[in-house]
mmCIF file of C-alpha atoms and ligand atoms in Angstrom:
data_model
loop_
_atom_site.group_PDB
_atom_site.id
_atom_site.type_symbol
_atom_site.label_atom_id
_atom_site.label_comp_id
_atom_site.label_asym_id
_atom_site.label_seq_id
_atom_site.Cartn_x
_atom_site.Cartn_y
_atom_site.Cartn_z
ATOM 1 C CA MET T 1 0.340 0.135 0.182
ATOM 2 C CA LYS T 2 1.125 3.581 -0.846
ATOM 3 C CA ILE T 3 1.451 5.535 1.955
ATOM 4 C CA THR T 4 1.817 9.365 2.584
ATOM 5 C CA MET T 5 3.014 10.677 5.733
ATOM 6 C CA SER T 6 3.470 14.369 6.395
ATOM 7 C CA VAL T 7 4.812 16.054 9.384
ATOM 8 C CA ILE T 8 3.904 19.776 9.944
ATOM 9 C CA LYS T 9 5.753 21.441 12.655
ATOM 10 C CA ALA T 10 5.484 25.103 13.897
ATOM 11 C CA ASP T 11 5.918 28.101 17.713
ATOM 12 C CA ILE T 12 2.446 28.778 18.132
ATOM 13 C CA GLY T 13 3.218 29.471 21.921
ATOM 14 C CA SER T 14 4.579 28.951 24.911
ATOM 15 C CA VAL T 15 4.404 28.925 28.518
ATOM 16 C CA GLY T 16 7.223 30.399 30.065
ATOM 17 C CA GLY T 17 8.939 32.033 27.434
ATOM 18 C CA HIS T 18 10.121 30.403 25.182
ATOM 19 C CA ILE T 19 10.000 26.886 26.546
ATOM 20 C CA ALA T 20 7.310 24.307 25.888
ATOM 21 C CA PRO T 21 2.850 25.035 25.045
ATOM 22 C CA SER T 22 0.214 24.575 27.303
ATOM 23 C CA GLU T 23 -1.495 20.862 27.470
ATOM 24 C CA LYS T 24 -4.670 23.288 26.169
ATOM 25 C CA LEU T 25 -2.957 24.651 23.529
ATOM 26 C CA LEU T 26 -1.879 20.522 22.748
ATOM 27 C CA GLU T 27 -4.967 19.447 23.736
ATOM 28 C CA THR T 28 -6.914 21.931 20.966
ATOM 29 C CA VAL T 29 -4.027 20.847 18.072
ATOM 30 C CA ARG T 30 -4.919 17.192 18.858
ATOM 31 C CA LYS T 31 -8.871 17.841 18.455
ATOM 32 C CA HIS T 32 -8.864 19.684 15.575
ATOM 33 C CA VAL T 33 -6.602 16.899 13.961
ATOM 34 C CA GLN T 34 -8.578 14.406 15.333
ATOM 35 C CA ASP T 35 -12.350 15.619 14.749
ATOM 36 C CA LYS T 36 -11.099 17.216 10.966
ATOM 37 C CA GLY T 37 -9.036 15.176 9.434
ATOM 38 C CA ARG T 38 -11.455 12.267 10.015
ATOM 39 C CA GLY T 39 -11.951 10.855 6.405
ATOM 40 C CA MET T 40 -9.259 12.262 5.173
ATOM 41 C CA LEU T 41 -6.305 11.076 7.269
ATOM 42 C CA ILE T 42 -5.791 7.316 8.207
ATOM 43 C CA ASP T 43 -3.793 8.015 11.521
ATOM 44 C CA SER T 44 -1.992 10.928 13.325
ATOM 45 C CA TYR T 45 0.184 12.153 16.394
ATOM 46 C CA VAL T 46 0.882 15.564 18.161
ATOM 47 C CA SER T 47 3.618 16.272 20.110
ATOM 48 C CA SER T 48 5.543 19.102 21.447
ATOM 49 C CA THR T 49 9.174 19.811 21.434
ATOM 50 C CA GLY T 50 10.697 22.474 23.679
ATOM 51 C CA ASP T 51 7.789 25.222 22.491
ATOM 52 C CA ASP T 52 7.784 23.664 18.571
ATOM 53 C CA VAL T 53 3.998 21.961 18.184
ATOM 54 C CA ALA T 54 4.212 18.984 15.542
ATOM 55 C CA ILE T 55 1.588 17.016 13.461
ATOM 56 C CA LEU T 56 2.303 13.960 12.037
ATOM 57 C CA MET T 57 -0.362 12.516 9.483
ATOM 58 C CA THR T 58 -0.731 9.359 7.853
ATOM 59 C CA HIS T 59 -2.974 8.971 4.707
ATOM 60 C CA THR T 60 -2.814 8.392 0.973
ATOM 61 C CA GLY T 61 -2.933 11.961 -0.901
ATOM 62 C CA GLY T 62 0.488 12.444 -1.849
ATOM 63 C CA VAL T 63 3.202 15.139 -0.457
ATOM 64 C CA ASP T 64 1.721 19.193 -0.838
ATOM 65 C CA ASN T 65 -1.695 17.629 -0.358
ATOM 66 C CA ALA T 66 -3.718 21.181 -0.154
ATOM 67 C CA PRO T 67 -6.476 19.514 2.416
ATOM 68 C CA VAL T 68 -3.515 17.619 4.196
ATOM 69 C CA HIS T 69 -1.789 21.116 4.626
ATOM 70 C CA LYS T 70 -4.708 23.284 5.227
ATOM 71 C CA LEU T 71 -6.045 20.832 8.094
ATOM 72 C CA ALA T 72 -2.302 21.650 9.806
ATOM 73 C CA TRP T 73 -2.468 24.849 9.392
ATOM 74 C CA GLU T 74 -6.237 25.321 10.514
ATOM 75 C CA ALA T 75 -4.883 23.582 13.729
ATOM 76 C CA PHE T 76 -2.356 25.264 13.861
ATOM 77 C CA LEU T 77 -5.041 28.283 13.791
ATOM 78 C CA ALA T 78 -6.998 27.028 16.176
ATOM 79 C CA GLY T 79 -3.802 26.169 18.439
ATOM 80 C CA THR T 80 -2.825 29.733 18.368
ATOM 81 C CA ALA T 81 -6.770 31.160 19.976
ATOM 82 C CA VAL T 82 -5.780 29.125 22.946
ATOM 83 C CA ALA T 83 -1.999 30.959 22.843
ATOM 84 C CA LYS T 84 -4.073 34.150 22.655
ATOM 85 C CA ALA T 85 -5.978 33.426 25.376
ATOM 86 C CA GLN T 86 -4.160 32.438 27.629
ATOM 87 C CA GLY T 87 -1.067 34.776 27.179
ATOM 88 C CA LEU T 88 1.059 32.151 26.029
ATOM 89 C CA TYR T 89 4.471 33.982 24.284
ATOM 90 C CA GLY T 90 4.908 34.301 21.054
ATOM 91 C CA ALA T 91 1.577 33.435 19.830
ATOM 92 C CA GLY T 92 1.204 32.381 16.618
ATOM 93 C CA GLN T 93 4.924 32.801 16.004
ATOM 94 C CA ASP T 94 5.371 31.082 13.376
ATOM 95 C CA LEU T 95 2.749 31.300 11.015
ATOM 96 C CA LEU T 96 3.558 34.159 8.711
ATOM 97 C CA LYS T 97 0.897 34.415 6.533
ATOM 98 C CA ASP T 98 -2.493 35.296 6.789
ATOM 99 C CA ALA T 99 -4.500 33.185 4.180
ATOM 100 C CA PHE T 100 -4.054 29.635 3.666
ATOM 101 C CA SER T 101 -3.012 29.280 -0.343
ATOM 102 C CA GLY T 102 -2.752 25.669 -1.476
ATOM 103 C CA ASN T 103 0.361 24.520 1.133
ATOM 104 C CA VAL T 104 2.235 25.477 3.820
ATOM 105 C CA HIS T 105 5.660 25.653 2.232
ATOM 106 C CA GLY T 106 6.828 29.594 2.835
ATOM 107 C CA MET T 107 4.222 30.296 5.414
ATOM 108 C CA GLY T 108 6.501 29.723 8.666
ATOM 109 C CA PRO T 109 6.084 25.870 9.936
ATOM 110 C CA ALA T 110 8.245 23.362 8.824
ATOM 111 C CA VAL T 111 6.843 20.301 6.793
ATOM 112 C CA THR T 112 8.740 17.329 5.944
ATOM 113 C CA GLU T 113 7.118 14.439 4.017
ATOM 114 C CA MET T 114 7.882 10.834 2.277
ATOM 115 C CA GLU T 115 5.441 8.795 0.379
ATOM 116 C CA PHE T 116 6.328 5.170 -0.041
ATOM 117 C CA GLU T 117 5.269 1.470 -0.949
ATOM 118 C CA GLU T 118 4.728 -0.207 2.798
ATOM 119 C CA ARG T 119 7.239 -2.399 3.370
ATOM 120 C CA PRO T 120 5.603 -5.811 5.385
ATOM 121 C CA GLY T 121 7.398 -4.589 8.621
ATOM 122 C CA GLU T 122 7.983 -0.919 8.277
ATOM 123 C CA PRO T 123 9.690 0.736 11.214
ATOM 124 C CA PHE T 124 10.049 4.690 10.847
ATOM 125 C CA LEU T 125 12.083 7.644 13.266
ATOM 126 C CA PHE T 126 10.509 10.882 14.474
ATOM 127 C CA PHE T 127 12.980 12.879 14.908
ATOM 128 C CA ALA T 128 11.843 16.575 16.051
ATOM 129 C CA ALA T 129 14.674 19.304 17.446
ATOM 130 C CA ASP T 130 14.319 22.542 19.219
ATOM 131 C CA LYS T 131 16.867 25.557 18.992
ATOM 132 C CA THR T 132 18.628 24.705 16.197
ATOM 133 C CA ASP T 133 18.423 24.921 12.585
ATOM 134 C CA PRO T 134 18.138 21.678 9.371
ATOM 135 C CA GLY T 135 21.634 21.974 9.545
ATOM 136 C CA ALA T 136 21.874 19.543 13.170
ATOM 137 C CA TYR T 137 20.551 16.825 11.011
ATOM 138 C CA ASN T 138 23.902 16.925 8.421
ATOM 139 C CA LEU T 139 26.487 15.309 10.966
ATOM 140 C CA PRO T 140 24.418 11.928 11.848
ATOM 141 C CA LEU T 141 23.041 11.320 8.203
ATOM 142 C CA TYR T 142 26.372 11.565 7.150
ATOM 143 C CA LEU T 143 27.765 9.328 9.362
ATOM 144 C CA ALA T 144 24.682 7.039 9.218
ATOM 145 C CA PHE T 145 24.036 6.774 5.937
ATOM 146 C CA GLY T 146 27.924 7.585 4.172
ATOM 147 C CA ASP T 147 30.336 6.087 7.167
ATOM 148 C CA ALA T 148 31.310 2.510 7.917
ATOM 149 C CA MET T 149 32.674 3.027 11.099
ATOM 150 C CA ASN T 150 29.528 4.413 12.357
ATOM 151 C CA THR T 151 27.313 1.722 10.696
ATOM 152 C CA PRO T 152 29.070 -1.589 10.551
ATOM 153 C CA GLY T 153 25.523 -2.338 7.189
ATOM 154 C CA LEU T 154 27.512 -0.289 4.992
ATOM 155 C CA MET T 155 30.238 -3.346 4.533
ATOM 156 C CA LEU T 156 28.041 -6.155 6.540
ATOM 157 C CA SER T 157 24.347 -6.110 4.383
ATOM 158 C CA PRO T 158 24.481 -6.505 0.638
ATOM 159 C CA LYS T 159 21.298 -4.201 0.449
ATOM 160 C CA MET T 160 23.095 -1.860 2.212
ATOM 161 C CA ALA T 161 26.578 -2.394 -0.156
ATOM 162 C CA LYS T 162 25.243 0.012 -3.386
ATOM 163 C CA GLY T 163 25.421 3.207 -0.863
ATOM 164 C CA PHE T 164 23.249 6.209 -1.025
ATOM 165 C CA LYS T 165 21.987 9.227 -2.864
ATOM 166 C CA PHE T 166 21.989 12.252 -0.781
ATOM 167 C CA VAL T 167 20.113 15.794 -1.755
ATOM 168 C CA ILE T 168 21.050 18.544 -0.072
ATOM 169 C CA MET T 169 19.906 21.444 -0.348
ATOM 170 C CA ASP T 170 21.410 25.379 -0.706
ATOM 171 C CA VAL T 171 19.148 26.849 1.817
ATOM 172 C CA ASN T 172 20.452 30.783 1.292
ATOM 173 C CA HIS T 173 18.614 30.341 -2.379
ATOM 174 C CA THR T 174 16.030 31.770 -1.958
ATOM 175 C CA GLU T 175 13.735 31.980 -5.032
ATOM 176 C CA GLY T 176 13.545 28.122 -5.765
ATOM 177 C CA ASP T 177 14.363 24.815 -4.284
ATOM 178 C CA ARG T 178 18.813 25.136 -5.634
ATOM 179 C CA ILE T 179 19.530 20.828 -5.119
ATOM 180 C CA ILE T 180 22.702 19.163 -5.914
ATOM 181 C CA GLU T 181 22.177 14.971 -5.746
ATOM 182 C CA LEU T 182 26.014 13.278 -4.690
ATOM 183 C CA SER T 183 26.427 9.608 -3.865
ATOM 184 C CA ALA T 184 27.975 7.890 -1.307
ATOM 185 C CA PRO T 185 30.237 6.103 -1.274
ATOM 186 C CA GLU T 186 32.415 8.072 -4.570
ATOM 187 C CA ASP T 187 31.940 11.413 -3.434
ATOM 188 C CA LEU T 188 31.697 11.319 -0.162
ATOM 189 C CA TYR T 189 34.605 14.236 -0.395
ATOM 190 C CA ASP T 190 32.556 15.955 -1.545
ATOM 191 C CA ILE T 191 29.208 15.648 0.524
ATOM 192 C CA ALA T 192 31.652 16.513 3.721
ATOM 193 C CA THR T 193 32.647 19.403 1.564
ATOM 194 C CA LEU T 194 28.857 20.372 1.145
ATOM 195 C CA LEU T 195 27.855 19.476 4.634
ATOM 196 C CA ARG T 196 30.797 21.033 6.532
ATOM 197 C CA ASP T 197 28.733 24.044 5.833
ATOM 198 C CA PRO T 198 24.897 23.460 7.599
ATOM 199 C CA GLU T 199 23.990 26.437 7.745
ATOM 200 C CA ARG T 200 23.778 26.857 4.345
ATOM 201 C CA PHE T 201 23.913 22.852 2.914
ATOM 202 C CA VAL T 202 21.466 20.878 4.554
ATOM 203 C CA VAL T 203 20.523 17.405 3.697
ATOM 204 C CA GLU T 204 17.140 17.429 2.254
ATOM 205 C CA SER T 205 16.301 13.673 1.596
ATOM 206 C CA VAL T 206 18.511 10.231 1.345
ATOM 207 C CA TRP T 207 17.765 7.588 -0.886
ATOM 208 C CA SER T 208 18.865 3.921 -1.035
ATOM 209 C CA ARG T 209 20.310 3.269 -4.339
ATOM 210 C CA ALA T 210 19.879 -0.376 -3.884
ATOM 211 C CA ALA T 211 16.258 -0.483 -4.241
ATOM 212 C CA GLY T 212 15.453 3.386 -5.703
ATOM 213 C CA THR T 213 13.759 4.139 -2.189
ATOM 214 C CA GLN T 214 13.579 6.808 0.044
ATOM 215 C CA ALA T 215 15.199 6.816 3.669
ATOM 216 C CA VAL T 216 15.294 9.899 5.277
ATOM 217 C CA SER T 217 13.062 13.228 4.695
ATOM 218 C CA VAL T 218 14.356 16.483 6.565
ATOM 219 C CA ALA T 219 12.267 19.952 7.453
ATOM 220 C CA THR T 220 14.664 22.149 5.460
ATOM 221 C CA SER T 221 13.402 25.977 5.488
ATOM 222 C CA ARG T 222 14.811 28.884 6.515
ATOM 223 C CA LEU T 223 12.046 31.588 8.531
ATOM 224 C CA HIS T 224 14.429 34.558 8.488
ATOM 225 C CA ASN T 225 14.493 33.793 4.197
ATOM 226 C CA ILE T 226 10.552 33.651 4.265
ATOM 227 C CA ALA T 227 10.675 36.922 6.524
ATOM 228 C CA GLY T 228 13.302 38.817 5.636
ATOM 229 C CA LYS T 229 14.301 39.425 9.869
ATOM 230 C CA TYR T 230 14.664 36.406 12.979
ATOM 231 C CA THR T 231 11.562 35.186 13.725
ATOM 232 C CA GLY T 232 13.151 31.680 15.728
ATOM 233 C CA LYS T 233 15.259 29.489 14.207
ATOM 234 C CA ASP T 234 13.511 26.810 11.765
ATOM 235 C CA ASP T 235 13.464 23.873 14.328
ATOM 236 C CA PRO T 236 13.807 20.516 12.262
ATOM 237 C CA VAL T 237 11.439 17.864 11.869
ATOM 238 C CA MET T 238 13.313 14.807 10.606
ATOM 239 C CA LEU T 239 11.525 11.603 8.622
ATOM 240 C CA VAL T 240 14.170 7.975 9.135
ATOM 241 C CA ARG T 241 12.792 4.541 7.577
ATOM 242 C CA SER T 242 14.758 2.343 8.561
ATOM 243 C CA GLN T 243 16.360 -1.079 8.257
ATOM 244 C CA MET T 244 16.411 -3.667 5.726
ATOM 245 C CA ASP T 245 18.034 -1.726 2.630
ATOM 246 C CA PHE T 246 18.401 1.158 5.618
ATOM 247 C CA PRO T 247 20.219 1.493 8.174
ATOM 248 C CA ALA T 248 19.421 -0.420 11.689
ATOM 249 C CA THR T 249 17.944 2.621 14.652
ATOM 250 C CA GLY T 250 20.643 1.755 16.003
ATOM 251 C CA GLU T 251 23.046 2.953 13.874
ATOM 252 C CA VAL T 252 20.627 6.084 12.962
ATOM 253 C CA LEU T 253 20.720 6.655 16.761
ATOM 254 C CA GLN T 254 24.473 5.776 17.165
ATOM 255 C CA PRO T 255 25.748 9.580 16.317
ATOM 256 C CA PHE T 256 22.900 11.822 18.662
ATOM 257 C CA ALA T 257 25.752 10.519 21.335
ATOM 258 C CA ILE T 258 28.351 12.894 20.039
ATOM 259 C CA GLY T 259 26.539 16.060 21.116
ATOM 260 C CA HIS T 260 27.502 17.527 18.724
ATOM 261 C CA PHE T 261 27.798 21.681 18.454
ATOM 262 C CA VAL T 262 25.049 22.554 16.182
ATOM 263 C CA ALA T 263 23.496 26.643 15.384
ATOM 264 C CA GLY T 264 21.059 28.023 17.940
ATOM 265 C CA CYS T 265 20.168 28.460 21.612
ATOM 266 C CA MET T 266 19.924 31.457 23.154
ATOM 267 C CA ARG T 267 18.610 33.792 20.412
ATOM 268 C CA GLY T 268 19.437 31.630 17.933
ATOM 269 C CA SER T 269 22.421 33.003 17.924
ATOM 270 C CA HIS T 270 25.471 30.706 19.240
ATOM 271 C CA ASN T 271 27.115 26.948 19.328
ATOM 272 C CA MET T 272 25.743 24.441 21.226
ATOM 273 C CA PRO T 273 25.140 21.028 22.451
ATOM 274 C CA ILE T 274 22.364 18.850 21.196
ATOM 275 C CA MET T 275 21.224 16.857 23.662
ATOM 276 C CA PRO T 276 18.942 13.869 22.629
ATOM 277 C CA VAL T 277 15.938 14.200 25.031
ATOM 278 C CA LYS T 278 12.714 12.120 26.000
ATOM 279 C CA LEU T 279 9.680 12.931 24.517
ATOM 280 C CA ASN T 280 7.396 16.148 25.140
ATOM 281 C CA SER T 281 10.813 17.561 27.176
ATOM 282 C CA THR T 282 11.014 21.314 27.655
ATOM 283 C CA ILE T 283 13.420 23.838 27.168
ATOM 284 C CA SER T 284 15.237 25.534 29.845
ATOM 285 C CA TYR T 285 19.319 25.829 29.825
ATOM 286 C CA PHE T 286 20.195 29.727 28.553
ATOM 287 C CA ASP T 287 17.683 28.945 26.548
ATOM 288 C CA GLY T 288 18.677 25.383 25.646
ATOM 289 C CA PRO T 289 20.568 23.211 25.202
ATOM 290 C CA PRO T 290 19.523 22.565 21.530
ATOM 291 C CA VAL T 291 17.148 19.674 22.118
ATOM 292 C CA VAL T 292 15.980 16.826 19.679
ATOM 293 C CA SER T 293 13.656 14.003 20.786
ATOM 294 C CA CYS T 294 12.532 10.997 18.663
ATOM 295 C CA ALA T 295 10.027 8.232 18.177
ATOM 296 C CA THR T 296 9.709 5.187 16.865
ATOM 297 C CA PHE T 297 6.689 4.164 15.114
ATOM 298 C CA CYS T 298 5.763 0.769 13.257
ATOM 299 C CA ILE T 299 2.751 1.220 10.175
ATOM 300 C CA ARG T 300 0.428 -0.941 9.026
ATOM 301 C CA ASP T 301 -2.008 0.144 6.379
ATOM 302 C CA GLY T 302 -1.293 4.119 7.767
ATOM 303 C CA ARG T 303 -2.189 2.726 10.902
ATOM 304 C CA LEU T 304 0.560 3.788 13.674
ATOM 305 C CA THR T 305 2.449 1.559 16.591
ATOM 306 C CA GLY T 306 3.978 3.908 18.468
ATOM 307 C CA PRO T 307 5.640 6.206 19.869
ATOM 308 C CA VAL T 308 8.050 4.193 21.662
ATOM 309 C CA ASP T 309 10.657 6.753 23.176
ATOM 310 C CA ALA T 310 14.072 6.225 21.951
ATOM 311 C CA PHE T 311 16.355 8.250 23.775
ATOM 312 C CA ASP T 312 14.588 7.171 27.178
ATOM 313 C CA HIS T 313 17.133 4.928 27.620
ATOM 314 C CA PRO T 314 19.559 4.715 30.677
ATOM 315 C CA PHE T 315 22.186 4.638 28.086
ATOM 316 C CA TRP T 316 20.899 8.513 27.049
ATOM 317 C CA ASP T 317 20.687 9.521 30.408
ATOM 318 C CA ARG T 318 24.795 9.193 30.610
ATOM 319 C CA VAL T 319 25.000 11.513 27.479
ATOM 320 C CA ARG T 320 22.980 14.292 28.517
ATOM 321 C CA ASP T 321 25.440 14.381 31.696
ATOM 322 C CA HIS T 322 28.031 14.744 29.077
ATOM 323 C CA VAL T 323 26.314 17.227 26.877
ATOM 324 C CA ALA T 324 25.563 19.484 29.779
ATOM 325 C CA ASP T 325 29.207 19.231 30.563
ATOM 326 C CA LYS T 326 29.551 20.701 27.150
ATOM 327 C CA ALA T 327 27.291 23.459 27.236
ATOM 328 C CA MET T 328 28.332 24.614 30.467
ATOM 329 C CA ASP T 329 32.221 24.426 29.070
ATOM 330 C CA MET T 330 31.186 26.647 25.778
ATOM 331 C CA ARG T 331 28.963 28.690 27.585
ATOM 332 C CA ARG T 332 32.120 29.770 30.221
ATOM 333 C CA GLN T 333 33.351 31.061 27.084
ATOM 334 C CA GLY T 334 30.063 33.718 26.592
ATOM 335 C CA PHE T 335 30.004 35.959 23.943
ATOM 336 C CA PHE T 336 34.136 35.215 22.896
ATOM 337 C CA GLY T 337 34.924 33.139 19.557
ATOM 338 C CA ALA T 338 33.593 30.017 18.806
ATOM 339 C CA ALA T 339 30.443 30.478 21.252
ATOM 340 C CA MET T 340 28.759 32.918 19.198
ATOM 341 C CA LEU T 341 27.854 32.542 15.559
ATOM 342 C CA PRO T 342 29.366 34.757 12.975
ATOM 343 C CA MET T 343 28.299 37.734 12.419
ATOM 344 C CA ASN T 344 25.729 36.723 9.318
ATOM 345 C CA GLU T 345 23.803 34.165 11.138
ATOM 346 C CA LEU T 346 22.944 36.253 14.049
ATOM 347 C CA GLU T 347 19.401 36.167 14.106
ATOM 348 C CA TYR T 348 19.159 39.898 15.652
ATOM 349 C CA THR T 349 19.893 42.678 14.298
ATOM 350 C CA GLY T 350 21.358 44.895 17.721
ATOM 351 C CA ILE T 351 24.668 44.022 17.307
ATOM 352 C CA MET T 352 24.486 45.513 13.580
ATOM 353 C CA GLU T 353 22.879 48.950 14.365
ATOM 354 C CA LYS T 354 25.232 48.548 17.596
ATOM 355 C CA LEU T 355 28.881 48.281 14.685
ATOM 356 C CA ALA T 356 27.680 51.152 12.236
ATOM 357 C CA VAL T 357 27.138 53.654 15.028
ATOM 358 C CA LEU T 358 30.669 51.898 16.010
ATOM 359 C CA GLU T 359 32.558 52.137 11.930
ATOM 360 C CA GLN T 360 31.680 55.982 12.560
ATOM 361 C CA LYS T 361 33.581 56.652 14.986
ATOM 362 C CA PHE T 362 36.825 54.332 14.219
ATOM 363 C CA ALA T 363 39.903 57.103 12.834
ATOM 364 C CA VAL T 364 42.517 55.917 10.662
ATOM 365 C CA ARG T 365 45.940 56.857 12.741
ATOM 366 C CA THR T 366 48.075 58.914 10.940
ATOM 367 C CA MET T 367 51.711 58.329 10.711
ATOM 368 C CA LYS T 368 54.683 60.067 10.348
ATOM 369 C CA ARG T 369 56.895 58.215 8.308
ATOM 370 C CA ALA T 370 60.784 58.275 8.067
ATOM 371 C CA ALA T 371 61.820 60.772 6.104
HETATM 372 C C1 F6R C 1 15.714 30.924 20.509
HETATM 373 C C2 F6R C 1 14.723 32.160 21.002
HETATM 374 C C3 F6R C 1 15.039 32.363 22.188
HETATM 375 C C4 F6R C 1 14.577 33.324 22.163
HETATM 376 C C5 F6R C 1 14.750 34.400 23.489
HETATM 377 C C6 F6R C 1 14.748 35.764 23.556
HETATM 378 O O1 F6R C 1 15.233 30.854 19.500
HETATM 379 O O2 F6R C 1 13.647 31.200 20.933
HETATM 380 O O3 F6R C 1 16.042 32.098 22.600
HETATM 381 O O4 F6R C 1 15.706 34.688 20.856
HETATM 382 O O5 F6R C 1 14.022 33.920 24.315
HETATM 383 O O6 F6R C 1 12.833 36.316 22.820
HETATM 384 P P1 F6R C 1 12.195 37.537 22.220
HETATM 385 O O7 F6R C 1 13.424 38.178 21.679
HETATM 386 O O8 F6R C 1 11.209 37.210 22.310
HETATM 387 O O9 F6R C 1 12.768 38.369 23.745
HETATM 388 MG MG1 MG C 2 10.171 29.936 19.828
HETATM 389 MG MG1 MG C 3 11.184 26.474 18.795
#
C-alpha cells in the first residue's frame, strides 16, 4: 500500500518564555486534527519538543496535498487562539501569512513528507529538534548513511553495499529549491565538503541506491529567509525509515551520542551541543541546550503503532550528562569566538546597528613616515 507521511510543525506560543506549549494548546491541536481529519487521515500523532508542536499524519493523498496542509494550518490557528487566550508567549509566532494558499511551504511552519510503498514491516523514526536549525541533522546523516565506522551495515548488508544518494539543498537560495544530488561512497568527500557548512547546505533527503527508495526526509525551511528578519530558529523535523535496505535504528541513533555543536540556543545566535532528550521535553538552560527527540513507530496500512521513545533509555542519561558538561564549558567563554555564530548568522539585528555606529567612530591614525 502506498502511504504518505506528512509532518508539519510550528511554534505557536509557549508557557514561561520559549519553553513548551500549554496542555490546552496541545489538546486543541490534537482534537482539531482528529475531528477535522476524519475521512482524510488514516492516523495522526501530535507532540511537542521544546516550544514546537508537530503534527504527524498518515494518508494516501501524496505530498503537498492541499487538504492535509490546510488541516494542519487550521489546527495551528485553533492552537494560536488558545495561546492568545492564555497569554502564552509568542502566540502564532511561526504563522507568517494571513491566508492559506494551497500548501504551507513558505508560510512559516516546517514541513517534511515522504510517499512510499509500505514494506511488510515498516519501522520509522520521527525526529524533532528545538533551538537549532535543519543543518543539525547533517552530521548524524553523514555518519549513518555514509560512514562504515558508524554503520557496519554498509559493509555487512548486501542491501546497503551500493550506498546511498544524498539530496542536498542550498538553503540560502530563496528564489527556488537549489539542490545537488551526490552519491556515497564515491562522492563522500564532496558530500563532506558541503555538509561542513550546515547553515547553508542541508541534507533534504537520502535514498537507497539499490532499492531506489527514500529513507530520509528533512524539513529544510529557513524562517528568516521567508520573513526577511529574525522570527525564531527553524527547529527541524525529520523522518527516517530504518532496517532492511536502510541503516538499522541503532545505526541511525548512534551519532546522536556525540552531542555535536549546532547553531542555535539563546537568541538563535550561539554554537551549543545538541542533547538527545525524552519525548515532550522542555527547554531550560540558556534557552537550550538545543534538543532532539526521537519517536519510533511501525506502520501498517497507514496505522501507527507507537511511539516508543528512542532516547528514553539509561544509556542516553550518560550522554545527556556529557552534553550538559560540554554546554557549560562552552558557556564559560560567553560571547567570545566560537561560542557565538558568525556575524551573518546572528538572528537579532542589534549588533549590526551597534557596529554601524562604531564604524563612524573609527579613525585611521596618520603615521609619521621616516624620511
Ligand atoms: C531561540 C529562542 C529564544 C529567544 C529569547 C529571546 O530560538 O527562541 O532564545 O530568542 O528567549 O526571546 P524574545 O526576543 O522573544 O524576548
Ligand atoms: Mg520559539
Ligand atoms: Mg522552537
